[in-house]
Structure formats: C-alpha cells, structure tokens
Amino acid sequence: MTLNPFTDIAPEVEQALDAGKPVVALESTIITHGMPYPDNSRMAADVEAIIAEEGAVPATIAIVDGRLKIGLSANEREALAQVKGAMKLSRADLAFALAEGRTGGTTVAATMLAAHLAGIKVFATGGIGGVHKGAELSFDISADLEELGRTSVIVVSAGAKAILDIEKTLEVLETKGVPVVVHGADVLPAFWSRQSPIKAPLRLDSAEAIAGFQRAREAIGVNGGMLIANPIPAADEIPAERMAGYISEAIARATKDGVTGKAVTPYLLSEILDITKGESLKANIALVENNARFAARIAVALAIR
Ligand code: PSU
Ligand code: MN
C-alpha cells in the first residue's frame, strides 16, 4: 500500500493494519527533544517491547530525511535517538520537513495526524502539550489541543504536564469537545505525580470500557480525539508538593533565559531533570512505559468486535 509519495509504512505495521490487528502509535519528540541520550534510546526500545508483549504492534512515528515513517526499524530508532539538530514537528511544519528532506521528531499533534493518515486509532505518549502558565500574556497554547479537537485518535497520557496550567488546558479541551477520561481515579493525574487537585472530567476503569466509549462516539458520528489520563504507578511518582517547587524553579530559569515558543517544553523538561538530579527522568520513563501498556490494551479491546 502506498499512502502518498512521502510515507513509508513498516511491513509489520502494514500487515497488522490490513488484518485489523491492534496497532499503537508512538511519538518521537520525546526521543529527539524530551530525554537525553542514551535514556531516550532505551525508553524508545522498551515501549515498543511492552506494546508487543501485550499483543499489539508498535509504530514509532518520525520524519527521517524527508520520509514520514510509520514504524521505525531498530537501526532507524537508534539513529534518531542520536541525531543532532532534529526539528520538533507539529501540524504547521510536518509537510515542510517532508518537502525539504529534513529529520525531526513528531509531537503529539503531528503524531496524531500521521497515525490517523495510516489508520492507527490508539497512540501512547508521556504528557500532551497544553496551555502554558502565563498564556494570557504569551499566548503559548500547544497545537496538541487543536489536534485533539479534530483528529480521531485515542491519546494515552499521564495527564497534562504539571509545567502547564492544567485548569486552562482542561477548559480548552472541553471547548473543543475532547473527552478527558481518567483511568481508575477520581482526580486528574499530573504527569510525574498521581494526583492533582482537579476532579476527573470522566472516569473509566478498564481498557474495555474505553473501547466501548469510543464505539459509542463512532456510532453517533462524534469525531475528534479522546484523551486518556493514566496515573503514573505509585512506586515511580514524585509527589505533587515536591514537584511544585522544582517546576517554579524551572519556570524561573526559563524566564531569566528568555526561552519562548517551541523551545519552552524541552527547556523546562531538561531543567527539571537537572534540578531533580535525574529523578524526573526516571519517573518520565516509567509513566511512558505504563501508558504504552495501557494503550496496547485499549488497541486490543478495540480490535475485538
Ligand atoms: N511528553 C513527554 N516528553 C515530551 C513531550 C511529551 O514525556 O517531550 C513532547 C510531546 O511531543 C508534546 C510536546 O507534543 O512535548 C509539546 O510541546 P509544545 O508544548 O511546544 O506543543
Ligand atoms: Mn508551545
């Protein structure tokens, strides 16, 4: 199958899609901009293994030398983890990278778009982008929210990153008609922490129930994305009270260094890594793995009719 002249679907992904078997998409900005090497490489391999273990096929999505890759080989994945100067690609510039032969990691927005193009319904990430603190002045609102409003893919996250204004992020998602479903809890998780002060908009306790909700949305023609907030495992979390101090310190450093635009999220993540001496990175890897496992279970539940 050739989707378009710019896209390469990995053979095992293509076979699974043709046979109606479960597939889980994975983003790659987390590889190129979200974690240092070699942790990014190990994480990227581990999440693929976890998805396979659950009976689904992983498809890491990225742009390599102007090719939109739906599924990377182990060598391609390793090369991406080490590449210098990769772009951070969203809806606005994904096609630019294709036209110009560039290499880049796909954000949640670009990965959703590409997954939908390939017919993949479920996608696992760490945390989505959202409304940044101070957005009333900076206007910094992630294109991930717009994409969730328009593209029919289920995104499994650990909640919005606590570096964001979570209340405003939820307001925007509600406006755009995006259901936010917390897995097995009554409050929204906050990425590194299991709990935030914010009530879960919706709660479901199993992958099967989420698949059932998605089928009902499809039956009545409600398109657009769904956001699953899957709390980080208790053993790996950094409690919210402790995170709050680290986050304000990182934001203070960003303000002092004049960091704006696309650079903000990667900058804050790397400063928090520095401030926590790597503890945040350990938590980040654990939550991504946890999300990959749950996303695979949702994909499996959706594939059973
Ligand atoms: N989750 C992580 N690490 C990351 C990201 C998510 O654990 O680096 C990335 C995602 O690709 C997300 C992006 O789409 O950060 C958001 O960037 P921005 O706020 O600039 O839209
Ligand atoms: Mn932004």
Short mmCIF file of C-alpha atoms in Angstrom, two decimals, residues 8 10 12-13 17 22-32 35 40-54 56-64 68-74 76-77 80 89 94 104-116 118-128 144 153-158 230 284-297 299:
data_model
loop_
_atom_site.label_atom_id
_atom_site.label_comp_id
_atom_site.label_asym_id
_atom_site.label_seq_id
_atom_site.Cartn_x
_atom_site.Cartn_y
_atom_site.Cartn_z
CA ASP A 8 6.79 4.64 4.41
CA ALA A 10 6.91 -0.55 8.14
CA GLU A 12 4.77 -5.41 10.21
CA VAL A 13 2.64 -2.30 10.80
CA LEU A 17 -3.43 -2.75 9.79
CA PRO A 22 -4.17 -3.82 17.12
CA VAL A 23 -1.51 -1.17 16.45
CA VAL A 24 -0.24 1.54 18.82
CA ALA A 25 1.44 4.69 17.51
CA LEU A 26 4.31 6.30 19.47
CA GLU A 27 5.57 9.86 19.19
CA SER A 28 9.20 10.81 18.64
CA THR A 29 9.63 14.34 20.03
CA ILE A 30 10.07 12.58 23.34
CA ILE A 31 13.08 10.84 21.69
CA THR A 32 14.58 13.88 19.91
CA MET A 35 15.06 12.94 27.02
CA ASN A 40 15.79 8.17 25.09
CA SER A 41 17.03 5.21 23.06
CA ARG A 42 16.42 2.70 25.84
CA MET A 43 12.95 4.14 26.53
CA ALA A 44 12.01 4.01 22.83
CA ALA A 45 13.01 0.33 22.60
CA ASP A 46 11.31 -0.59 25.90
CA VAL A 47 7.94 0.92 25.00
CA GLU A 48 7.91 -0.97 21.70
CA ALA A 49 8.68 -4.22 23.55
CA ILE A 50 5.89 -3.59 26.06
CA ILE A 51 3.33 -2.99 23.31
CA ALA A 52 4.39 -6.21 21.55
CA GLU A 53 4.17 -8.10 24.87
CA GLU A 54 0.52 -7.01 25.15
CA ALA A 56 -0.23 -5.16 19.68
CA VAL A 57 2.17 -3.84 17.03
CA PRO A 58 4.15 -0.67 17.90
CA ALA A 59 4.58 2.06 15.29
CA THR A 60 7.00 4.81 16.27
CA ILE A 61 6.35 7.79 14.00
CA ALA A 62 9.08 10.22 12.91
CA ILE A 63 10.42 12.11 9.90
CA VAL A 64 13.74 10.77 8.63
CA LEU A 68 7.24 10.13 7.02
CA LYS A 69 7.98 6.86 8.82
CA ILE A 70 5.07 4.91 10.29
CA GLY A 71 7.12 2.39 12.26
CA LEU A 72 10.90 2.55 12.62
CA SER A 73 13.39 -0.29 12.43
CA ALA A 74 15.70 -0.75 15.44
CA GLU A 76 16.38 3.87 12.45
CA ARG A 77 15.22 4.30 16.04
CA LEU A 80 17.03 9.12 15.61
CA LEU A 89 7.45 18.94 14.23
CA LEU A 94 5.36 18.45 9.27
CA GLY A 104 12.50 15.54 13.06
CA GLY A 105 10.57 14.21 16.00
CA THR A 106 6.79 14.34 15.77
CA THR A 107 4.90 15.99 18.65
CA VAL A 108 1.57 14.67 19.87
CA ALA A 109 -0.20 16.83 17.25
CA ALA A 110 1.92 15.61 14.32
CA THR A 111 1.88 12.00 15.53
CA MET A 112 -1.94 12.04 15.77
CA LEU A 113 -2.17 13.43 12.26
CA ALA A 114 0.20 10.78 10.88
CA ALA A 115 -1.42 7.93 12.85
CA HIS A 116 -4.85 8.88 11.53
CA ALA A 118 -2.26 5.43 8.40
CA GLY A 119 -5.47 4.20 10.08
CA ILE A 120 -3.99 3.79 13.59
CA LYS A 121 -6.55 4.51 16.33
CA VAL A 122 -4.51 4.47 19.54
CA PHE A 123 -1.38 6.41 20.48
CA ALA A 124 0.77 6.41 23.61
CA THR A 125 2.82 9.35 24.88
CA GLY A 126 4.05 10.80 28.18
CA GLY A 127 2.17 14.05 28.51
CA ILE A 128 0.42 16.25 25.98
CA ASP A 144 -1.75 19.33 20.54
CA VAL A 153 -7.19 9.14 17.69
CA ILE A 154 -7.20 7.98 21.32
CA VAL A 155 -4.18 9.51 23.09
CA VAL A 156 -2.96 7.81 26.27
CA SER A 157 -1.05 10.24 28.51
CA ALA A 158 -0.19 10.59 32.20
CA ASN A 230 -3.40 7.26 33.11
CA ASN A 284 9.05 10.11 32.96
CA ILE A 285 10.31 6.77 31.59
CA ALA A 286 8.10 4.79 34.00
CA LEU A 287 4.97 6.72 33.06
CA VAL A 288 5.59 6.39 29.33
CA GLU A 289 6.02 2.63 29.74
CA ASN A 290 2.84 2.45 31.81
CA ASN A 291 0.98 4.37 29.10
CA ALA A 292 2.33 2.14 26.34
CA ARG A 293 1.00 -0.91 28.15
CA PHE A 294 -2.44 0.57 28.70
CA ALA A 295 -2.63 1.90 25.12
CA ALA A 296 -1.89 -1.60 23.83
CA ARG A 297 -4.72 -2.97 25.96
CA ALA A 299 -5.99 -1.20 20.97
#
